[in-house]
Amino acid sequence: MSVRYLSCGDTAFTVEFGNEISPEINGRVMALHAAIGLARGAGEISGVIETVPTMRSLMVTYDPLATSRADLQPKVDALIARGLPADAGSRQVTVPCCYDDPEFAPDLADVAERTKKTPEEVIAAHLASPFKVYVLGFMPGLAYVAGLDQALFLPRRSQPRVRVPRSSVAIAMDMTTIYPFESPGGWHLIGRTPLWMFDKRREQPVFLSPGDSLAFERIDRRRFDRIAGEVEAGTFDWASLVKSK
Amino acid sequence: MSAGLKVVRAGLFDTLQDLGRTGFMALGMPTAGAMDRIGLSLANALAGNPANTAGLEIGVMGPDLLVEADSVRIALVGPLSPALIDGPDAAPKPLDSDRSHLLKRGQVLRVGMIEGASTAYLAVAGGFDLPAFMGSLSTYSRAGIGGFDGRKLAAGDLLPLAKAAVPAGNERRIAQPFDYGSGPLRVVWGPQEDYFSEEGRRTFVEAEYRVSKEADRMGIRFEGPTIAHAKSVDNGGADIISDGIAPGAIQVPGAGLPIVLLADRQTVGGYPKIATVASVDLPRLGRLLPGQTVRFAAITVEEAETLRRDQDSRLQRAIAAFVVARPPGGIDLARLYEENLIDGVVFDSP
């Protein structure tokens, strides 16, 4: 599989692994993201500022005062040629989600009707989907999570909402997401997590990382309120939701 | 009482910025940072600070700041006409920009309007005593993080100073205005120049574009001739699978008008990017005002890197060539008041 190098001025270039969304392509993106991180740590590559993974490409940003494209690109090419490790250091993350409160899931009935399922079947399909975080972007902590059960594929709402509450769990197309802030949004709201995807008080303010495997866990309103209280107070044990694979 | 600068009247859009919050784009975190890294670097150098110290980025019109510290050395860089007010009933006295000044408790600095540019900088010696967020003091107001409470300054804010007082000494000024360059903005084709027809690419480099009113720290929307995509827009010609956005990336949505993305840009995006402004010209972009016009000219990555290195060398030479700021008549009044009880009249050395 060949890659394309795309110019992004004199402070970045993009390594494009393909022009489609697939687990294989994203796996290679994440592997190069990890490999460059390791090579920087080992002092094999210098002048790189950061790498930005997306579903099918990796942007490498650099300081043109410390290195150059002519110096850097062959080093990245050599890392790819050396062979990229599969699924480097990914985590298994659980996100509790309450689907039961109509306030949290205003689109659940509509999604059920349009997918010819009962609301319970929609919830079951969401819980059973093998989700993977492909990319974070648009706003800090907003994750595009692919792997949605095909039976739930729907286009975005024709009329986006002006205000989607923070921590809403939503689906659209072949993905699910969790809103890190109250914001406008056009996805279908089917539940809400008591977690905050972005909390500036935490040492790691962004909860999800690209490459994470993700599963939702169904919780009732009482448990939602308890966790929400702990998150609000800053006492919630976030590490309990994360396992290293 | 802690030392600080009190905002007695807010400007239009004043935020604390350093050279940006790097390392977290993978988590969707925009870099933010100074729109004009040269202006901030010069202000910091005049104040005796490292280049990455956070300073106040002034947008269009600056604040009035009351000195609530024994003394503070400030440096203002940009086309400003600041004034100093000595007391509640005192008349404002003009103050020069592009130099440092020693201010005393009770004085009010009126930063005022910027003439002919959108941004200017104020640095304080020693910097502001505020916590970094994810390694940076840059304000990213959309997420309410960094800087002062994650937002632009408002009346009543007290900006805490790291130094409660500074020793008197020679004030310094820039020997001659830094040359930001003129002529077309230099761009490198890509990352998605192949999403545009040959005619579209020609339009982009031949036409003149005007900065619209939709210009802020996130980006500048231009007005001018539309740029033709290679494939019809209805057929996905203006959609890509989202990829990373570098500073200065010029995306062209379906409507065909270019948008250049700047400090507060989102990390990834789904519109094709015809070209990217070379980093040498990002400070010029960061100073553009609505109504100003630009042209674009394509260069290679290697040329862009060389231009950037040359510009950085010029910046370092400009900093090495700072001269002692000599007030009219050769008497430094601030030092005179401060030191004549001991030393008699103090003259600045030439």
XYZ file of C-alpha atoms in Angstrom:
595
model
C 0.000 0.000 0.000
C 1.583 3.280 -1.091
C 1.189 6.598 0.668
C 0.889 10.117 -0.711
C 2.699 13.087 0.797
C 0.640 16.281 0.607
C 2.133 19.742 1.231
C 0.655 21.896 3.980
C 2.921 24.914 3.574
C 6.345 24.962 5.215
C 5.222 23.918 8.704
C 3.420 20.631 7.976
C 2.803 17.825 5.521
C 0.128 15.161 5.425
C 0.792 11.458 4.970
C -2.303 10.098 3.227
C -2.856 6.352 3.485
C -6.017 6.234 1.422
C -9.129 8.069 0.370
C -11.677 5.971 2.207
C -12.708 5.212 5.760
C -11.658 1.748 6.846
C -10.265 0.154 10.016
C -7.151 -0.998 8.092
C -6.299 2.499 6.849
C -6.996 4.103 10.231
C -4.886 1.396 11.874
C -1.921 2.409 9.714
C -2.517 6.092 10.519
C -2.517 5.362 14.252
C 0.537 3.132 13.925
C 2.547 5.881 12.196
C 1.302 8.384 14.825
C 2.707 6.037 17.501
C 5.897 5.230 15.547
C 6.789 8.901 15.096
C 6.168 9.452 18.807
C 8.570 6.600 19.626
C 11.169 7.826 17.112
C 11.018 11.312 18.642
C 11.442 9.861 22.113
C 14.472 7.876 20.901
C 16.008 10.985 19.328
C 15.795 9.547 15.791
C 13.626 12.426 14.559
C 13.869 16.041 15.652
C 12.061 19.205 14.671
C 8.616 17.565 14.669
C 6.105 19.549 16.743
C 3.181 17.128 16.722
C 1.256 14.642 14.608
C -2.468 14.860 13.935
C -4.213 11.590 13.073
C -7.458 11.542 11.111
C -9.463 8.681 9.677
C -7.171 8.204 6.686
C -4.173 10.487 7.073
C -1.583 11.807 9.495
C -0.515 15.451 9.476
C 3.051 15.982 10.674
C 3.766 19.526 11.880
C 7.347 20.749 12.134
C 9.465 23.770 12.947
C 11.074 24.990 9.710
C 13.793 26.649 11.796
C 14.801 23.251 13.225
C 14.333 20.891 10.289
C 13.043 20.807 6.716
C 10.640 18.835 4.603
C 13.603 17.404 2.652
C 15.123 16.116 5.890
C 11.943 14.905 7.547
C 9.957 13.174 4.806
C 12.573 10.465 4.123
C 12.723 9.704 7.845
C 8.943 9.273 7.968
C 9.139 7.155 4.828
C 11.761 4.962 6.487
C 9.478 4.414 9.490
C 6.688 3.285 7.171
C 9.101 1.027 5.243
C 10.307 -0.530 8.493
C 6.749 -1.790 9.027
C 4.142 -0.278 11.278
C 2.998 -2.121 14.402
C -0.708 -2.947 14.386
C -2.940 -1.322 16.999
C -0.081 0.226 18.989
C -0.898 0.757 22.636
C -4.629 1.257 22.296
C -7.005 1.401 25.254
C -10.407 -0.110 25.969
C -12.694 2.601 27.307
C -16.172 2.206 28.802
C -18.629 5.100 28.662
C -21.719 4.868 30.891
C -24.841 6.049 29.075
C -28.408 6.619 30.211
C -30.909 5.951 27.403
C -34.026 5.906 29.563
C -34.837 9.527 30.235
C -36.793 11.179 27.367
C -34.948 14.413 28.121
C -31.672 12.615 27.348
C -32.912 10.748 24.276
C -35.268 13.056 22.348
C -34.541 11.285 19.030
C -34.712 7.668 20.224
C -38.314 7.109 19.108
C -37.650 8.734 15.734
C -34.509 6.632 15.160
C -36.477 3.499 16.086
C -39.233 4.364 13.654
C -36.863 5.172 10.793
C -34.799 2.010 11.336
C -37.948 -0.128 11.827
C -36.891 -1.222 15.306
C -38.194 -0.812 18.823
C -36.368 1.716 21.037
C -35.017 -1.235 23.057
C -33.572 -2.784 19.889
C -31.908 0.533 18.982
C -30.318 0.674 22.440
C -29.190 -2.949 22.191
C -27.603 -2.315 18.785
C -25.775 0.768 20.098
C -24.498 -1.218 23.100
C -23.315 -4.077 20.884
C -21.463 -1.914 18.324
C -17.653 -2.416 18.277
C -16.740 1.247 18.468
C -13.335 2.756 17.779
C -12.288 6.402 18.150
C -11.070 7.459 14.714
C -10.316 11.121 15.176
C -10.845 14.008 17.552
C -11.543 17.440 16.195
C -14.014 20.154 15.323
C -13.950 21.145 18.993
C -11.622 20.016 21.784
C -12.510 16.515 22.880
C -15.133 15.817 20.211
C -14.518 12.247 19.042
C -15.691 10.722 15.785
C -16.354 7.131 16.824
C -16.913 4.584 14.069
C -18.250 1.052 14.245
C -21.979 1.713 14.598
C -24.218 -1.260 13.866
C -25.168 -0.957 10.210
C -28.851 -1.285 11.068
C -28.702 2.166 12.708
C -27.159 4.107 9.781
C -29.113 7.334 9.191
C -28.151 10.650 7.579
C -27.849 13.711 9.819
C -31.037 15.506 10.848
C -32.283 17.777 8.070
C -32.750 20.515 10.670
C -29.763 20.714 13.034
C -30.475 21.711 16.633
C -29.215 25.111 17.750
C -28.388 23.733 21.196
C -27.350 20.193 21.977
C -26.674 19.678 25.712
C -23.186 18.750 26.855
C -22.530 14.991 27.131
C -25.317 14.057 24.728
C -24.673 10.698 23.029
C -25.615 10.889 19.366
C -25.481 8.877 16.158
C -25.327 9.798 12.480
C -24.136 7.975 9.367
C -21.837 5.146 10.487
C -20.686 6.882 13.677
C -21.516 7.825 17.217
C -20.241 10.797 19.196
C -20.454 12.496 22.580
C -20.759 16.293 22.696
C -17.981 17.791 24.870
C -19.731 21.173 25.132
C -23.209 22.510 24.638
C -23.146 23.375 20.956
C -25.188 23.286 17.750
C -25.495 19.803 16.286
C -27.265 17.760 13.653
C -26.860 14.227 14.974
C -29.619 12.081 16.510
C -29.631 12.234 20.305
C -30.244 8.792 21.805
C -28.808 9.101 25.313
C -26.561 11.002 27.653
C -23.439 10.165 29.623
C -22.723 11.707 33.036
C -19.068 12.044 31.920
C -17.560 15.250 30.583
C -15.488 14.625 27.473
C -13.598 17.853 28.223
C -12.926 19.053 31.750
C -10.342 21.774 32.059
C -9.810 20.980 35.743
C -8.359 17.551 34.961
C -4.676 16.976 34.279
C -5.744 15.193 31.087
C -8.636 17.485 30.119
C -9.666 15.341 27.124
C -10.995 11.895 28.052
C -10.901 9.997 24.743
C -7.865 9.492 22.521
C -7.654 8.497 18.862
C -7.259 4.727 18.637
C -9.353 3.952 21.729
C -11.757 1.037 21.533
C -15.009 2.141 23.096
C -18.110 0.454 24.465
C -21.151 2.021 26.076
C -22.559 0.649 29.329
C -26.248 1.161 30.058
C -26.988 2.925 33.340
C -30.258 4.067 34.909
C -31.116 7.580 35.967
C -30.125 7.025 39.595
C -26.649 5.850 38.681
C -26.424 8.684 36.138
C -27.140 11.229 38.848
C -24.608 9.690 41.212
C -21.794 9.669 38.636
C -22.773 13.147 37.424
C -22.415 14.430 40.987
C -18.937 12.920 41.279
C -17.853 14.301 37.907
C -19.141 17.737 38.865
C -17.327 17.579 42.213
C -14.111 16.340 40.585
C -14.064 13.135 42.659
C -14.989 10.635 39.934
C -12.555 7.739 39.383
C -11.931 8.080 35.630
C -9.245 5.378 35.617
C -11.922 2.772 36.425
C -13.269 3.246 32.882
C -9.977 2.591 31.074
C -8.166 -0.690 30.420
C -4.952 -0.975 28.441
C -5.099 -3.701 25.817
C -2.278 43.269 47.863
C -0.991 41.454 44.825
C 0.586 43.361 41.955
C -1.365 43.680 38.779
C -2.707 45.653 35.880
C -6.365 46.509 36.366
C -8.594 46.778 33.322
C -10.507 50.013 33.918
C -11.951 50.040 30.411
C -11.940 46.993 28.143
C -10.787 47.099 24.535
C -12.545 45.251 21.732
C -10.828 41.883 21.787
C -7.818 41.643 24.054
C -6.548 38.175 24.927
C -3.362 36.788 26.441
C -1.379 34.810 23.874
C 1.999 33.106 23.725
C 3.375 31.256 20.700
C 0.633 28.620 20.925
C -0.518 25.441 22.636
C 1.195 22.697 20.662
C 1.105 18.961 21.263
C -2.632 18.441 21.692
C -4.070 18.750 18.194
C -4.581 14.967 18.226
C -7.126 15.558 21.012
C -8.922 18.189 18.955
C -7.242 21.092 20.751
C -6.552 24.102 18.508
C -3.126 25.691 18.983
C -4.387 29.292 19.378
C -1.372 31.586 20.026
C -0.311 34.981 18.705
C -1.748 36.009 15.334
C 1.475 37.962 14.671
C 4.385 36.051 16.210
C 6.815 38.809 15.160
C 4.914 41.512 17.054
C 4.745 39.390 20.207
C 8.440 38.410 19.935
C 9.525 42.054 19.564
C 7.362 43.139 22.514
C 8.813 40.361 24.673
C 12.377 41.206 23.641
C 11.823 44.891 24.490
C 10.503 43.850 27.907
C 13.465 41.515 28.418
C 11.355 38.335 28.249
C 11.885 35.028 26.437
C 10.018 35.009 23.098
C 7.335 32.533 24.236
C 6.198 34.612 27.232
C 2.474 35.381 27.084
C 1.641 38.970 26.233
C -1.554 40.845 25.630
C -2.753 40.633 22.038
C -4.700 43.781 21.302
C -7.460 43.491 18.735
C -8.305 46.741 16.897
C -8.706 48.843 20.066
C -6.871 48.311 23.338
C -7.864 48.686 26.986
C -7.146 51.277 29.673
C -4.938 49.660 32.304
C -4.364 50.980 35.825
C -0.989 50.111 37.355
C -1.595 48.418 40.721
C 2.057 47.573 41.349
C 5.008 49.608 42.588
C 6.385 49.636 39.054
C 6.045 47.666 35.849
C 8.016 47.710 32.639
C 5.772 47.394 29.608
C 6.546 47.209 25.914
C 4.060 48.119 23.217
C 4.564 46.966 19.642
C 2.351 47.924 16.745
C 0.926 51.025 15.060
C -0.608 52.440 18.255
C -0.993 55.896 19.719
C -0.971 55.053 23.425
C -1.284 57.633 26.175
C -0.304 57.762 29.825
C -2.544 59.357 32.460
C -0.796 60.278 35.689
C -3.730 60.687 38.028
C -7.491 61.012 38.201
C -7.453 64.633 36.993
C -4.339 64.559 34.825
C -4.479 65.041 31.080
C -3.322 62.131 28.904
C 0.254 62.453 27.637
C 1.269 60.697 24.431
C 3.503 57.672 24.767
C 5.607 56.141 21.964
C 4.890 52.664 20.660
C 7.609 50.165 19.627
C 9.546 50.708 22.861
C 9.518 49.872 26.560
C 8.278 52.186 29.322
C 8.572 52.080 33.087
C 5.160 52.760 34.667
C 4.392 53.548 38.301
C 1.538 52.788 40.656
C -1.569 54.825 39.945
C -0.712 55.604 36.330
C -3.215 54.597 33.667
C -2.028 53.334 30.302
C -4.574 54.067 27.585
C -3.615 51.731 24.752
C -6.094 53.195 22.255
C -6.755 52.368 18.603
C -4.445 50.487 16.262
C -3.939 52.382 13.000
C -3.904 50.343 9.794
C -3.559 46.867 11.329
C -5.794 44.560 13.347
C -3.337 43.456 16.042
C -0.718 44.913 18.361
C 1.037 43.562 21.455
C 1.728 44.585 25.017
C 4.353 42.648 26.976
C 5.213 43.116 30.658
C 8.668 42.396 32.049
C 8.539 39.050 33.852
C 5.182 38.141 32.346
C 1.792 37.554 33.928
C 1.351 35.344 36.979
C -1.319 33.042 35.584
C -1.439 29.236 35.348
C -0.627 27.587 32.046
C -3.279 25.261 30.629
C -1.931 22.238 28.716
C 1.461 23.896 28.680
C 0.419 27.304 27.365
C -1.126 30.596 28.417
C -2.721 31.183 25.016
C -6.406 32.032 25.293
C -8.774 29.841 23.291
C -12.034 31.586 23.998
C -14.333 29.119 22.215
C -13.513 26.511 24.877
C -12.975 29.055 27.651
C -9.406 27.978 28.340
C -5.991 29.582 28.839
C -5.078 33.216 29.376
C -7.222 35.170 31.827
C -10.228 32.998 32.702
C -10.280 31.646 29.147
C -11.706 34.816 27.651
C -11.070 38.309 26.346
C -10.448 40.960 28.982
C -13.344 42.791 30.614
C -13.524 45.881 32.792
C -12.615 45.060 36.383
C -10.185 42.238 35.585
C -6.912 42.365 37.501
C -4.067 40.843 35.485
C -1.589 39.567 38.078
C 2.057 40.424 37.414
C 4.865 37.970 38.114
C 7.050 40.866 39.347
C 5.676 43.356 41.884
C 8.350 45.914 40.965
C 11.166 46.258 38.448
C 14.430 48.210 38.738
C 14.746 51.418 36.739
C 17.094 51.164 33.813
C 17.448 52.124 30.216
C 14.296 51.751 28.205
C 14.769 50.286 24.748
C 13.168 50.870 21.419
C 13.115 49.239 17.991
C 15.690 50.964 15.744
C 13.462 50.858 12.674
C 10.045 49.346 12.015
C 10.255 45.636 11.200
C 9.669 44.969 7.505
C 6.833 42.434 7.310
C 7.177 42.306 3.527
C 4.825 43.454 0.802
C 3.464 42.165 -2.466
C 1.438 38.977 -2.826
C 1.077 36.582 0.098
C 3.321 33.626 -0.625
C 1.541 30.237 -0.689
C 2.499 26.612 -1.265
C 0.052 24.574 -3.379
C -1.764 21.823 -1.520
C -2.725 19.703 0.283
C -5.725 19.362 -2.096
C -4.853 21.485 -5.144
C -6.035 18.549 -7.280
C -9.621 19.258 -6.111
C -9.559 22.433 -8.246
C -9.694 22.879 -11.997
C -6.773 24.458 -13.817
C -8.958 27.508 -14.311
C -9.772 27.553 -10.587
C -6.101 27.470 -9.652
C -5.371 30.269 -12.136
C -8.169 32.411 -10.671
C -6.697 31.919 -7.211
C -3.251 33.273 -8.116
C -4.381 35.937 -10.603
C -7.306 37.564 -8.821
C -7.389 40.086 -6.015
C -9.203 39.126 -2.810
C -10.669 41.417 -0.201
C -10.806 40.681 3.537
C -14.496 40.446 4.469
C -16.016 41.455 7.794
C -15.900 37.800 8.794
C -12.320 37.907 9.996
C -11.237 36.838 13.451
C -8.678 34.714 15.248
C -10.107 31.570 13.648
C -9.730 32.727 10.073
C -10.392 35.231 7.337
C -13.148 34.850 4.799
C -12.173 36.550 1.518
C -14.388 38.143 -1.131
C -13.533 38.041 -4.812
C -13.849 35.807 -7.876
C -14.985 32.256 -7.145
C -12.526 29.391 -7.523
C -13.782 26.463 -9.610
C -13.530 22.959 -8.171
C -12.443 20.126 -10.484
C -15.578 18.075 -9.865
C -19.079 19.446 -9.492
C -19.860 20.497 -5.939
C -23.122 18.523 -6.033
C -20.985 15.489 -6.745
C -18.762 15.885 -3.700
C -16.255 18.213 -5.375
C -15.969 20.330 -2.224
C -15.954 17.460 0.282
C -12.982 15.484 1.493
C -12.623 12.976 4.295
C -11.506 15.366 7.038
C -7.778 15.820 7.437
C -5.448 18.002 9.484
C -5.400 21.784 9.093
C -2.054 23.586 9.197
C -1.806 27.320 10.022
C -2.504 29.377 6.905
C -4.436 26.591 5.153
C -6.798 28.029 2.536
C -9.984 26.014 2.325
C -12.474 26.568 -0.463
C -16.010 25.340 0.324
C -18.617 24.768 -2.347
C -19.376 28.481 -2.769
C -15.849 28.908 -4.186
C -14.554 31.696 -1.949
C -11.310 31.129 -0.040
C -11.108 31.048 3.764
C -7.641 31.181 5.303
C -7.437 29.463 8.681
C -5.390 31.027 11.456
C -4.514 30.651 15.153
C -7.892 29.488 16.540
C -8.603 27.215 13.548
C -10.167 23.813 14.142
C -7.684 20.912 14.065
C -9.301 18.975 11.212
C -11.744 19.854 8.463
C -13.637 18.476 5.522
C -13.256 21.153 2.855
C -10.495 20.879 0.240
C -7.536 23.202 0.799
C -6.125 24.667 -2.398
C -2.942 26.052 -0.844
C -1.291 27.045 2.426
C 0.142 30.465 3.231
C 3.897 30.218 3.864
C 4.787 30.771 7.515
C 6.852 33.845 6.596
C 3.606 35.629 5.682
C 1.385 34.435 8.564
C 2.216 37.550 10.646
C 1.023 39.738 7.739
C -2.227 37.763 7.625
C -2.614 38.165 11.361
C -2.559 41.949 10.946
C -5.056 42.274 8.062
C -8.166 44.404 8.478
C -11.552 44.001 6.778
C -11.530 45.837 3.445
C -7.816 45.334 2.769
C -6.948 43.427 -0.391
C -4.404 40.704 -1.055
C -3.066 38.602 -3.888
C -1.567 35.127 -3.677
C 1.627 33.889 -5.370
C 2.774 30.262 -5.377
C 6.253 29.220 -4.223
C 7.804 25.849 -3.361
C 8.118 24.326 0.118
C 11.904 24.815 -0.045
C 11.516 28.504 -0.944
C 9.025 28.945 1.886
C 11.406 27.343 4.397
C 14.289 29.574 3.225
C 12.147 32.710 3.451
C 11.090 31.759 6.978
C 14.707 31.215 8.091
C 15.748 34.540 6.547
C 12.888 36.287 8.328
C 13.877 34.758 11.651
C 17.486 35.917 11.130
C 16.215 39.438 10.411
C 14.096 39.296 13.573
C 17.092 38.245 15.671
C 19.177 41.058 14.108
C 16.388 43.584 14.803
C 16.355 42.500 18.454
C 20.171 42.736 18.680
C 19.935 46.247 17.193
C 17.486 47.698 19.789
C 18.649 51.154 20.870
C 18.285 52.984 24.144
C 15.104 55.014 24.056
C 16.065 58.624 24.539
C 13.217 60.970 25.360
C 13.114 64.485 23.789
C 15.949 66.579 25.244
C 17.873 63.526 26.289
C 16.515 63.392 29.820
C 14.779 60.238 30.912
C 12.119 61.697 33.166
C 11.201 58.415 34.760
C 14.775 57.855 35.812
C 15.189 61.475 36.789
C 12.330 61.267 39.257
C 13.583 57.958 40.471
C 17.277 58.628 40.890
C 18.059 62.347 41.088
C 17.936 62.344 44.865
C 21.032 60.187 44.794
C 22.805 60.805 41.533
C 21.613 64.110 40.196
C 20.363 64.357 36.642
C 20.586 61.149 34.686
C 21.219 61.275 30.966
C 20.750 58.333 28.729
C 23.898 57.131 27.120
C 23.753 57.531 23.341
